[in-house]
PDB file of C-alpha atoms in Angstrom:
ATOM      1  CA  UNK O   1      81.905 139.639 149.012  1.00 41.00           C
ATOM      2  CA  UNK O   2      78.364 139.986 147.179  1.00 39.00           C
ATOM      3  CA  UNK O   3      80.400 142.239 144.756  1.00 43.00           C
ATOM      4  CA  UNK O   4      82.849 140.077 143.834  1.00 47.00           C
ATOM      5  CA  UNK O   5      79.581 137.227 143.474  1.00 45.00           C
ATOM      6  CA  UNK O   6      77.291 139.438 140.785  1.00 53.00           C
ATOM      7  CA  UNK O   7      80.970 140.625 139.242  1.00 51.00           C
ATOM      8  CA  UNK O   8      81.362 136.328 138.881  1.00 52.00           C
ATOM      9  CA  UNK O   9      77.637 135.814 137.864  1.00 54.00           C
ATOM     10  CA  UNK O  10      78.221 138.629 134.937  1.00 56.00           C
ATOM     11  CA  UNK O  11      80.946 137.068 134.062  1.00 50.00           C
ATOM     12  CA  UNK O  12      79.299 133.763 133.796  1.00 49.00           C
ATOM     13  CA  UNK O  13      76.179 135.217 132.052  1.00 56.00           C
ATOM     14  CA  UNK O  14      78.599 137.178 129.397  1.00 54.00           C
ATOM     15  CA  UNK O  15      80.502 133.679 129.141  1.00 45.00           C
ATOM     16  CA  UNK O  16      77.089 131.779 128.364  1.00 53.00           C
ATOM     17  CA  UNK O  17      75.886 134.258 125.776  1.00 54.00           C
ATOM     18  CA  UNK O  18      79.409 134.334 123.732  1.00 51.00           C
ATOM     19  CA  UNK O  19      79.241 130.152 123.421  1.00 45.00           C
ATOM     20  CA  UNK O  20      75.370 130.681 122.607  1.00 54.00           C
ATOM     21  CA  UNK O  21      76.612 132.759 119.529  1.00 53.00           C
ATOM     22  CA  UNK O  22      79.347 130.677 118.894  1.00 49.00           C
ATOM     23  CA  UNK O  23      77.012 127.631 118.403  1.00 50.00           C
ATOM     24  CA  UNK O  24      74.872 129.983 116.371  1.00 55.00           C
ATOM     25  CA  UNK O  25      77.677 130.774 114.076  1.00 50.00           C
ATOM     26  CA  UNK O  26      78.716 127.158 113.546  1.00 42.00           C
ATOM     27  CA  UNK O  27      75.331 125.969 113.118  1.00 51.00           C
ATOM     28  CA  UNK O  28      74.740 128.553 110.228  1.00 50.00           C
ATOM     29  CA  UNK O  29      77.907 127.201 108.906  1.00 43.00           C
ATOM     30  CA  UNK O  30      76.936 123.703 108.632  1.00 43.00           C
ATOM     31  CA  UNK O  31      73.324 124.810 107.351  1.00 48.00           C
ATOM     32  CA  UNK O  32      75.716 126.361 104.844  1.00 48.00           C
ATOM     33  CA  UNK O  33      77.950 123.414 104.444  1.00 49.00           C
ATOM     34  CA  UNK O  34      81.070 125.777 104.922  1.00 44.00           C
ATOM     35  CA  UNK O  35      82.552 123.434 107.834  1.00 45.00           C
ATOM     36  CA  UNK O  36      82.260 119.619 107.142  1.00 48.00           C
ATOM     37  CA  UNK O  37      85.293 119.131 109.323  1.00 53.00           C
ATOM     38  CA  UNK O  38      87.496 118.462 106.861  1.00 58.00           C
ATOM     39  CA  UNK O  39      90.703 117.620 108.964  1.00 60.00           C
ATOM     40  CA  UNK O  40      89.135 115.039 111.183  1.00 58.00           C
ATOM     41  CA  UNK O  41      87.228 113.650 107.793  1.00 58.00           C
ATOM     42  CA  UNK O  42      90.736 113.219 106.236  1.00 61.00           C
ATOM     43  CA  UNK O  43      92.158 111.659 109.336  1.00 61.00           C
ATOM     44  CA  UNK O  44      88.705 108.614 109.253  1.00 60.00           C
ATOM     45  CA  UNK O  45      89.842 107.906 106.047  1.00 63.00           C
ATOM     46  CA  UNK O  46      93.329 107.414 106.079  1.00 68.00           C
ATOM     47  CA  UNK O  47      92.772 105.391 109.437  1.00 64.00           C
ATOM     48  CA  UNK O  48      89.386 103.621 106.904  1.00 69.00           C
ATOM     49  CA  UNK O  49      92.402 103.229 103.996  1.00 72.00           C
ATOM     50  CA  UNK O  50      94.620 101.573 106.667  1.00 72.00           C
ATOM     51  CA  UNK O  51      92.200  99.549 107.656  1.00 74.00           C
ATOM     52  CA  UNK O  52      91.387  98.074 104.244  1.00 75.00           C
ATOM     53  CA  UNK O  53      95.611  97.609 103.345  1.00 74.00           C
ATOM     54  CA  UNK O  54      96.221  95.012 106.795  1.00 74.00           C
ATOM     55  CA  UNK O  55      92.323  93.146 107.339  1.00 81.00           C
ATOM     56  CA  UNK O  56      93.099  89.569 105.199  1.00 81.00           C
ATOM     57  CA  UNK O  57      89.756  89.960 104.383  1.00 83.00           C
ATOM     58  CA  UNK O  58      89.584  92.948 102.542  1.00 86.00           C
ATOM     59  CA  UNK O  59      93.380  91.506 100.753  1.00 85.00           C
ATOM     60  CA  UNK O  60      91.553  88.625  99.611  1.00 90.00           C
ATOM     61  CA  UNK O  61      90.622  89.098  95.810  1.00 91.00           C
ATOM     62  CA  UNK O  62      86.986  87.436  96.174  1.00 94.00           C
ATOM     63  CA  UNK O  63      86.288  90.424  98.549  1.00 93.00           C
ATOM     64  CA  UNK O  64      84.077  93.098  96.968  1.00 95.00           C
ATOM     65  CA  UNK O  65      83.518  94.925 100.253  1.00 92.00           C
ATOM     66  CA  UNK O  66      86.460  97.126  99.664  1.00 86.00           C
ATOM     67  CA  UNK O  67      86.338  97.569  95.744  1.00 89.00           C
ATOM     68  CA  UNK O  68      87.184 101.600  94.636  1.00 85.00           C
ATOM     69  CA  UNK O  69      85.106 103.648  92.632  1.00 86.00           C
ATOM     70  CA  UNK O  70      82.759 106.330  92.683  1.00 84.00           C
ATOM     71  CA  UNK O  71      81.296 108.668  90.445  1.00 90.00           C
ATOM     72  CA  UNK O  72      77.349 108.960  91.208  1.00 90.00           C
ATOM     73  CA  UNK O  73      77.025 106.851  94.478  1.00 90.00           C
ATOM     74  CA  UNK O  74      77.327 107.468  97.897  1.00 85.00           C
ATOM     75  CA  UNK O  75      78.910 104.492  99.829  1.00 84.00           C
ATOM     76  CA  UNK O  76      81.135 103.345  96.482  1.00 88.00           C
ATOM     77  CA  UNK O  77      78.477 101.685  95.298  1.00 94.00           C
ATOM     78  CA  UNK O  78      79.581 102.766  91.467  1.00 95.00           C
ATOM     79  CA  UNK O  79      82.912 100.454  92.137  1.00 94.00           C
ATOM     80  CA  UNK O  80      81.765  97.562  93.860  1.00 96.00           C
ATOM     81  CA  UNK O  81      78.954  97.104  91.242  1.00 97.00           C
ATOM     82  CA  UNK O  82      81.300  96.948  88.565  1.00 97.00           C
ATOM     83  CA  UNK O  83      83.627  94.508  90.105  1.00 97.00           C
ATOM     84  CA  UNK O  84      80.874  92.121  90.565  1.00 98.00           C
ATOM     85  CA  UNK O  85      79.758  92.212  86.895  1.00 98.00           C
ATOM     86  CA  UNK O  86      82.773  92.184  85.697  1.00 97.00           C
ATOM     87  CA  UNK O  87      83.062  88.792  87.289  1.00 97.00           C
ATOM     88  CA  UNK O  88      79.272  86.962  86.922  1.00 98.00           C
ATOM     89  CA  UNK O  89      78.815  89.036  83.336  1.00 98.00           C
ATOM     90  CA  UNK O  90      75.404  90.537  82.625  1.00 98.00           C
ATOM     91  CA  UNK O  91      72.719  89.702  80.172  1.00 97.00           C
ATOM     92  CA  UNK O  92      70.052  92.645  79.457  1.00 97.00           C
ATOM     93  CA  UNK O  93      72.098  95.457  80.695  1.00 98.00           C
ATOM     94  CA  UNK O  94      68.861  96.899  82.623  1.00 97.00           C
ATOM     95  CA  UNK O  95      68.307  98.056  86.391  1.00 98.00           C
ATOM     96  CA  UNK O  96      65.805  99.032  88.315  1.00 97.00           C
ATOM     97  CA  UNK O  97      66.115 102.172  91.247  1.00 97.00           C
ATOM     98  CA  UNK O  98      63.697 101.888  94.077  1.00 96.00           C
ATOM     99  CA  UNK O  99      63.950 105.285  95.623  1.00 94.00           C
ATOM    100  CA  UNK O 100      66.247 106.983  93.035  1.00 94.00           C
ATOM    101  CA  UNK O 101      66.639 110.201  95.017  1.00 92.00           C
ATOM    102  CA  UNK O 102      67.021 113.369  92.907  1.00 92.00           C
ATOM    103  CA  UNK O 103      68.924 111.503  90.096  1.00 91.00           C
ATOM    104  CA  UNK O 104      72.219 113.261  90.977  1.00 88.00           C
ATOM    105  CA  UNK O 105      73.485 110.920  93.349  1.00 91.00           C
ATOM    106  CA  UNK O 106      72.432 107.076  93.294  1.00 93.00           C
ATOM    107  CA  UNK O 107      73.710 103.610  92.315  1.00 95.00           C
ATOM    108  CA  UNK O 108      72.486 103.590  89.013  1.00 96.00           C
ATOM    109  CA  UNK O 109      73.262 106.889  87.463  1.00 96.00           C
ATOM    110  CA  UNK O 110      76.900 105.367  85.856  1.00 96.00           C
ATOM    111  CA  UNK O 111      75.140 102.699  84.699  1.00 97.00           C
ATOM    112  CA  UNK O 112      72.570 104.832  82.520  1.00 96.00           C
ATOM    113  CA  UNK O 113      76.231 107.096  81.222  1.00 94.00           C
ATOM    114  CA  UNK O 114      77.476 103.503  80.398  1.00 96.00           C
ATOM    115  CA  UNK O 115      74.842 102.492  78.301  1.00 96.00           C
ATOM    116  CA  UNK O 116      72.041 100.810  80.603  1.00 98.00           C
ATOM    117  CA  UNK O 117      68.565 101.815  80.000  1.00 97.00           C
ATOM    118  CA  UNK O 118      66.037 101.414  83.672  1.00 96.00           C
ATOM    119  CA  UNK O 119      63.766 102.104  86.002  1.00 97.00           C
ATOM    120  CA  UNK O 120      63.961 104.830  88.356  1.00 97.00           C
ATOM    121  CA  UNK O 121      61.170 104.862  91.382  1.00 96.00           C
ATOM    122  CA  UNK O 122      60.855 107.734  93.721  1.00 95.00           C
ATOM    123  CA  UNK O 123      58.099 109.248  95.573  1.00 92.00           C
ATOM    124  CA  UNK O 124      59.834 112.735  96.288  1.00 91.00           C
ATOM    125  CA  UNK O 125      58.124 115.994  94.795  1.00 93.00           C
ATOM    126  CA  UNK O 126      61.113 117.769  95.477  1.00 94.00           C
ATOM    127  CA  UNK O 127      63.641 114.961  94.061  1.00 94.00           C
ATOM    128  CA  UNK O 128      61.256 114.206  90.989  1.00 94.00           C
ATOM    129  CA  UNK O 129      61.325 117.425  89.496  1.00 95.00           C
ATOM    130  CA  UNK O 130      64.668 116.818  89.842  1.00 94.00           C
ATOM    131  CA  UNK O 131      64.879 113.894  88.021  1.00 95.00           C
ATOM    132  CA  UNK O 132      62.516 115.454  85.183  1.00 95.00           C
ATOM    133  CA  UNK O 133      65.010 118.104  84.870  1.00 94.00           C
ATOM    134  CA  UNK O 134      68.576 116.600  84.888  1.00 92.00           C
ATOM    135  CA  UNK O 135      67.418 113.398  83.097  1.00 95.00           C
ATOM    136  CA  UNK O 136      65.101 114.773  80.483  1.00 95.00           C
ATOM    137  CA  UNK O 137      66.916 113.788  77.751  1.00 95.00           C
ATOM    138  CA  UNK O 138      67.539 110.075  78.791  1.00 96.00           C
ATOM    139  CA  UNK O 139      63.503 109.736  79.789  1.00 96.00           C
ATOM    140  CA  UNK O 140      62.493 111.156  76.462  1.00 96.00           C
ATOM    141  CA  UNK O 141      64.171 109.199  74.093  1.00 95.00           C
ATOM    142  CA  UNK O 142      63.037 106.354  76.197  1.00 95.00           C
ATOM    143  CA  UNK O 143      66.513 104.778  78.301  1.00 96.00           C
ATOM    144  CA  UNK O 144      65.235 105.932  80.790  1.00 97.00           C
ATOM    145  CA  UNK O 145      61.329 105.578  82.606  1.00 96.00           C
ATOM    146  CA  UNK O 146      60.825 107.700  85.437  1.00 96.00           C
ATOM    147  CA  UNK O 147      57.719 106.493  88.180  1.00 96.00           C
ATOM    148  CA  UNK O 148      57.204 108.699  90.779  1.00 95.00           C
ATOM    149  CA  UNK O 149      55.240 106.392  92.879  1.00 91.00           C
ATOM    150  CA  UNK O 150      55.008 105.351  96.972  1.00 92.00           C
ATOM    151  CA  UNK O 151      55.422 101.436  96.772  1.00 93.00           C
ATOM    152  CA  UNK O 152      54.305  99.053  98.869  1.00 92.00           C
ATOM    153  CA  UNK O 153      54.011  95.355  99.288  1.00 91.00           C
ATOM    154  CA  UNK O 154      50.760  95.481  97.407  1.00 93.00           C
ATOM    155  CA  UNK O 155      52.104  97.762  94.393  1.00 93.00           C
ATOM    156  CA  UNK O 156      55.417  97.090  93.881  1.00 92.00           C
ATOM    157  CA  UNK O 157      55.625  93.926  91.594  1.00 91.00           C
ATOM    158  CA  UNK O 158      52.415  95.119  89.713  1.00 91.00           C
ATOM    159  CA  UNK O 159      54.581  98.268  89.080  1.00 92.00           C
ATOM    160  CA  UNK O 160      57.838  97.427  88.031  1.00 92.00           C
ATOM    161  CA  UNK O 161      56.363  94.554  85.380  1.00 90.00           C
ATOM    162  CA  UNK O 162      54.694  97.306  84.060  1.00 90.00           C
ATOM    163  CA  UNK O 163      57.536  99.613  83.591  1.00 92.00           C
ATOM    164  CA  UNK O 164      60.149  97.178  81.930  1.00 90.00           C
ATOM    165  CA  UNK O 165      59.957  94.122  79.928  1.00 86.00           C
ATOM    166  CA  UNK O 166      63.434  92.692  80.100  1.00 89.00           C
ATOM    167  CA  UNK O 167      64.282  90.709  83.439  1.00 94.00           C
ATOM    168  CA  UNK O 168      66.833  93.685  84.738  1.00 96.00           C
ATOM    169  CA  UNK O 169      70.432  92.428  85.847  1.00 98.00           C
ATOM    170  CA  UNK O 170      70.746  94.894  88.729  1.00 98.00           C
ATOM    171  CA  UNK O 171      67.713  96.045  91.106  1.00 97.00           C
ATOM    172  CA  UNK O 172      68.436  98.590  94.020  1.00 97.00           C
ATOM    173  CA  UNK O 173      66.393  99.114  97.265  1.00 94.00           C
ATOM    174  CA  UNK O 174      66.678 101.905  99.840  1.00 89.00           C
ATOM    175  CA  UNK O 175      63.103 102.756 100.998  1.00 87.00           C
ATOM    176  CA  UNK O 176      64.708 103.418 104.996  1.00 84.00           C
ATOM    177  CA  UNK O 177      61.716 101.659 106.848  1.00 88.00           C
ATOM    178  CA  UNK O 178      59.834  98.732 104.776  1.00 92.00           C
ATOM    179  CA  UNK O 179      62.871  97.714 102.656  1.00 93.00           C
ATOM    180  CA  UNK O 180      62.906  94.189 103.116  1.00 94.00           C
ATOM    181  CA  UNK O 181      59.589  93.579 102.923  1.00 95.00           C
ATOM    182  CA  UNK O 182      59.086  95.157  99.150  1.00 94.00           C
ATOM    183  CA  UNK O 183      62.141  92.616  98.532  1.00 95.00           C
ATOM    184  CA  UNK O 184      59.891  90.147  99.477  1.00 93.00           C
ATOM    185  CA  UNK O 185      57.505  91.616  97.887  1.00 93.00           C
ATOM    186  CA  UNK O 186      59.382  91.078  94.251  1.00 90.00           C
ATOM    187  CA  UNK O 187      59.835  87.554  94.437  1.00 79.00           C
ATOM    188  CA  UNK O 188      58.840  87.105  90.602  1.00 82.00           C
ATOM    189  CA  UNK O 189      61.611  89.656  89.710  1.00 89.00           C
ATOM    190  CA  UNK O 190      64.862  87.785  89.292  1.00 94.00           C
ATOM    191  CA  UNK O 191      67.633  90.074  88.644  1.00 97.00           C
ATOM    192  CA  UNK O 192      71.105  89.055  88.504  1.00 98.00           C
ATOM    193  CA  UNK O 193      72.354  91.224  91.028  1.00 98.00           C
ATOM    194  CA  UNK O 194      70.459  93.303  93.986  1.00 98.00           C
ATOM    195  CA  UNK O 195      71.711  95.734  95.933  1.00 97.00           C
ATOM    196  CA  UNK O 196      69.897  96.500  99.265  1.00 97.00           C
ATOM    197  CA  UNK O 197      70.224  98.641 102.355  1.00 95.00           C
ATOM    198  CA  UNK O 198      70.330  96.957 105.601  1.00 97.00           C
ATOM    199  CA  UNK O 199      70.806  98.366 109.347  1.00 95.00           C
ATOM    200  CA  UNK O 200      74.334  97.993 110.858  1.00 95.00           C
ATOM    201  CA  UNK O 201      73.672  98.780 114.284  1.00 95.00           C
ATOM    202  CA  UNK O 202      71.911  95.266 114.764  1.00 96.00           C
ATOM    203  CA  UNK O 203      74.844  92.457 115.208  1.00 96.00           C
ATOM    204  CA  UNK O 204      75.423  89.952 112.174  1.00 96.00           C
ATOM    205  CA  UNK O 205      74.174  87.454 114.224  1.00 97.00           C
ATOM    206  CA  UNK O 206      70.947  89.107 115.064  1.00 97.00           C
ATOM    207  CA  UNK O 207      67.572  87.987 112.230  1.00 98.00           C
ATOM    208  CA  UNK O 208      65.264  91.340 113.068  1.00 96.00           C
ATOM    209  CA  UNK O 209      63.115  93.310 110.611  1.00 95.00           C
ATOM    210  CA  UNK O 210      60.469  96.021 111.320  1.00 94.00           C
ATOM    211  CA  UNK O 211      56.957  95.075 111.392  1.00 93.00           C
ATOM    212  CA  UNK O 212      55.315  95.965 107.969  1.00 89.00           C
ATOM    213  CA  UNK O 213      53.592  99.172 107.820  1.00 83.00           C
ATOM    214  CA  UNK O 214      52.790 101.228 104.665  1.00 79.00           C
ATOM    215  CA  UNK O 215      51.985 103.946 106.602  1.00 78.00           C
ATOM    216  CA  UNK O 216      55.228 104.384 108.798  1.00 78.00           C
ATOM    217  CA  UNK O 217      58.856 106.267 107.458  1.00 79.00           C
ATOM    218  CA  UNK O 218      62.062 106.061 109.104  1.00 79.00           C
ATOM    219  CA  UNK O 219      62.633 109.006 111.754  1.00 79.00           C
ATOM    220  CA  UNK O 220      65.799 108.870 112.038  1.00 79.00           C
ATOM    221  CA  UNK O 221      66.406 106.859 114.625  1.00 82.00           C
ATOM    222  CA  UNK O 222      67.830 103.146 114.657  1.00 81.00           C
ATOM    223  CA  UNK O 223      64.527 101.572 114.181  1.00 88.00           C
ATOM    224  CA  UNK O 224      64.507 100.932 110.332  1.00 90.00           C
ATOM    225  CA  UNK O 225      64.668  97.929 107.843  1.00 89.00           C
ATOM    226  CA  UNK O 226      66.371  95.063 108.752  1.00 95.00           C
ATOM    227  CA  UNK O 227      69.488  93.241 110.189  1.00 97.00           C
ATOM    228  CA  UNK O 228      71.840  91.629 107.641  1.00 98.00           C
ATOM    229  CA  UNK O 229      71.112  88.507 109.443  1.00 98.00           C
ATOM    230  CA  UNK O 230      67.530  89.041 108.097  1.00 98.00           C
ATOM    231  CA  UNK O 231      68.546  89.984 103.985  1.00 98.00           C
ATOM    232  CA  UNK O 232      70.880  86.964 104.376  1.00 98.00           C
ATOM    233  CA  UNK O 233      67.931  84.941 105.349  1.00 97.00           C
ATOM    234  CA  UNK O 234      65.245  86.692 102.728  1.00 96.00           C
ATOM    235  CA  UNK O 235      67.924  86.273  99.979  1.00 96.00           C
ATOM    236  CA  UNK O 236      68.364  82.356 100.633  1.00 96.00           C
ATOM    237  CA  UNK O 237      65.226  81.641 100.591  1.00 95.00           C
ATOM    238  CA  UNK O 238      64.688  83.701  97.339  1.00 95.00           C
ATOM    239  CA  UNK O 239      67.924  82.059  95.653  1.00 96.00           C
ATOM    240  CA  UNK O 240      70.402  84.622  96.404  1.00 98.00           C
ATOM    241  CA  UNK O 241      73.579  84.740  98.108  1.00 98.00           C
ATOM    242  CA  UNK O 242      75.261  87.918 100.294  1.00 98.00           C
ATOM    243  CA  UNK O 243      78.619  88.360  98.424  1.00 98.00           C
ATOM    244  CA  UNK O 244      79.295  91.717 100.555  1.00 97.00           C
ATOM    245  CA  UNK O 245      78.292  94.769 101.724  1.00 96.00           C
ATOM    246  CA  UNK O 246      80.075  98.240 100.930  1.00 93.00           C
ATOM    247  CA  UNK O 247      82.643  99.292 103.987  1.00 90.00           C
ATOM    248  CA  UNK O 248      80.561 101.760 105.300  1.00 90.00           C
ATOM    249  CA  UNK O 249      78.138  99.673 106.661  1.00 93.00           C
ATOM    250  CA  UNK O 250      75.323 100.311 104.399  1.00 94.00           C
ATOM    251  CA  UNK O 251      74.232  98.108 101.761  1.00 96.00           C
ATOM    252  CA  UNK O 252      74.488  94.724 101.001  1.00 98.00           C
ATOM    253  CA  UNK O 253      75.115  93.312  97.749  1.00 98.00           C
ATOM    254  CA  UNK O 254      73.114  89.866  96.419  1.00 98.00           C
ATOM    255  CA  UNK O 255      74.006  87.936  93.318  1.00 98.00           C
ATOM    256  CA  UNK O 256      71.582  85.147  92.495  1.00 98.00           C
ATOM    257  CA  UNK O 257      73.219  81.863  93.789  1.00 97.00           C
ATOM    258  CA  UNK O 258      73.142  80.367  90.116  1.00 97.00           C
ATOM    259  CA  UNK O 259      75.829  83.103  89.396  1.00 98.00           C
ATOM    260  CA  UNK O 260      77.202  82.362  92.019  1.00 96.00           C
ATOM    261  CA  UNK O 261      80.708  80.361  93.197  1.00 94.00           C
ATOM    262  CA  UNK O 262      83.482  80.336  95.608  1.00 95.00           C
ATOM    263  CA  UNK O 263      86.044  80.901  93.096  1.00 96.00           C
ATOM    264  CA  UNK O 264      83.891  84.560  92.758  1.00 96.00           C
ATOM    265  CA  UNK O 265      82.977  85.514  95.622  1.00 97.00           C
ATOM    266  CA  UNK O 266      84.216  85.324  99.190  1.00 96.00           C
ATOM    267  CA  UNK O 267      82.632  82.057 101.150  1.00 96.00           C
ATOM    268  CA  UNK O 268      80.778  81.798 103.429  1.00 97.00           C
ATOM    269  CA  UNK O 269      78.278  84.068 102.112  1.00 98.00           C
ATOM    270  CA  UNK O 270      76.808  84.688 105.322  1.00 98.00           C
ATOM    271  CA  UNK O 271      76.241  88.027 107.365  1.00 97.00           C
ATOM    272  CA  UNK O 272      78.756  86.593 110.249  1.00 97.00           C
ATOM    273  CA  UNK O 273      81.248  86.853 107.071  1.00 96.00           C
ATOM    274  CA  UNK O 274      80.366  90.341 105.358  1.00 96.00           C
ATOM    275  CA  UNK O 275      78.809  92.134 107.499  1.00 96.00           C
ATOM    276  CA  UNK O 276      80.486  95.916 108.149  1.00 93.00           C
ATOM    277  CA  UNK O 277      79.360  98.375 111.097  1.00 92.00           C
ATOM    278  CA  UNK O 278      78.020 101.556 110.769  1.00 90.00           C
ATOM    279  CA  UNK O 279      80.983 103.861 109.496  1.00 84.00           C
ATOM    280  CA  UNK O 280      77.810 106.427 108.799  1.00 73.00           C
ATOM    281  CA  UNK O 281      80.170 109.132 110.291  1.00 67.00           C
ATOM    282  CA  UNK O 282      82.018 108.694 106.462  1.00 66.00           C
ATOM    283  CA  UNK O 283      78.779 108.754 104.612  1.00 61.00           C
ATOM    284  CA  UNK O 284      79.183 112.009 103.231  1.00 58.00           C
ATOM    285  CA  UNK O 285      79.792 113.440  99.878  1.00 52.00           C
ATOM    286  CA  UNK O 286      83.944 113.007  99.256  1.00 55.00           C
ATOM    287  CA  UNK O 287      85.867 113.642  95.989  1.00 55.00           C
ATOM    288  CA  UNK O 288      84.371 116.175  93.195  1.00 50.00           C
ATOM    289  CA  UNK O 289      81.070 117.175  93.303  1.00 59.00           C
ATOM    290  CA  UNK O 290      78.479 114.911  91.351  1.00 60.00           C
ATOM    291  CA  UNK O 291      78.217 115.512  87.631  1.00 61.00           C
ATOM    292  CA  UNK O 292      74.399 117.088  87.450  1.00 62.00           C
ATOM    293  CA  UNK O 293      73.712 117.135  83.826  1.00 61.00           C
ATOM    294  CA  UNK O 294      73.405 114.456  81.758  1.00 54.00           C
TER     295      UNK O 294
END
């Protein structure tokens, strides 16, 4: 009896330390990026691709949650900013990037290859040399200026008058933690269009942003930013109206209410009406990789 137990324990034991190196292995495949489960990644977006053919809303032409395109961005950014100035037009063909990344991958990097000159703000060591290196050519000949800069409340309108003297027709913001308060923070800046990150897990119906605090970062939990309720709310009272957010559940997209019209854009342009849930699971580079070099 006690032999056949401690033959049952070893057993166990030898079971236990063959699924310890099995997670080992797949961990150091993932650090490697060799398994990015492909299969059940194709699967989400066939079932995401269904999705978008039988909603009405996404059918509906004024819809810009569901336009296609991507070449630098993340989230299809790159397609739904192009459908929406295709229809409102632009005017100085300029942008501003708050938190530009490593200049690789962002939502203004087709817009620079397209002829745009801008702004690109980011903080990162690591993702400003970067940015020095892969866009050297565009910041020396002067289309485009590079800040690597923390903003703030305090700094952040100072800073972008500074660095542009044209009223840009596109401004992104993706800072994780204070986001919508720097939007607040650039009510002088009047772009045509502003694209801004907002935090799905909170319902549409739901007006919450984080208390302001220069000091804090996001740690990865769901304590970040603010509800779409909340941008919806910011934007109105800045003159802007929520024409959609991209189908992953990740940024919304503003266009100043002047520009503005039903006949556009997809009424009401309220989060109850846009808003997407986190899809974050999809968030992940698809298609070829990004294009380094400029």
């Amino acid at each position: 009896m006690f032999k056949s137990l401690d033959s049952n324990s070893d057993r166990l034991s030898d079971i236990q330390i063959e699924i310890s190196c099995q997670r080992s292995e797949i961990r150091t495949l993932i650090e490697q990026n060799v398994i990015i489960s492909d299969q059940s990644r194709a699967a989400s977006l066939l079932a995401l691709d269904s999705l978008i053919q039988r909603h009405p809303r996404y059918r509906d032409r004024r819809c810009v949650n569901a336009a296609y395109g991507q070449v630098y961005s993340q989230n299809n950014e790159d397609g739904i900013i192009a459908e929406i100035f295709a229809r409102i037009g632009t005017d100085t063909r300029t942008f501003v990037e708050i938190a530009a990344g490593d200049g690789v991958e962002n939502t203004t990097r087709l817009l620079l290859d397209l002829g745009w000159t801008g702004v690109w703000v980011e903080a990162g060591e690591i993702e400003g040399a970067s940015i020095r290196s892969v866009m050297a050519a565009a910041i020396c000949d002067g289309r485009l200026v590079y800040l690597q800069q923390k903003v703030d409340r305090d700094n952040v309108d100072g800073l972008i008058k500074g660095a542009i003297e044209k009223t840009p027709d596109y401004v992104s913001l993706d800072i994780d933690y204070n986001t919508s308060h720097i939007w607040s923070a650039l009510e002088t800046l009047k772009p045509r269009v502003i694209c801004i990150e907002y935090n799905a897990h909170f319902p549409p119906t739901v007006d919450y942003e984080v208390p302001y605090d220069s000091e804090r970062s996001w740690n990865g939990t769901t304590r970040f930013g603010a509800s779409l309720k909340a941008l919806e709310r910011i934007g109105r009272e800045a003159n802007y109206s929520l024409v959609g957010c991209d189908i992953f559940g990740v940024n919304a997209f503003f266009v100043r209410s002047d520009l503005c019209d039903e006949d556009k854009f997809l009424a009401p342009f309220t989060a109850e009406n846009h808003y997407e849930p986190p899809r974050f699971d999809l968030v992940q580079m698809r298609g070829h990789r990004r294009h380094a070099e400029f």
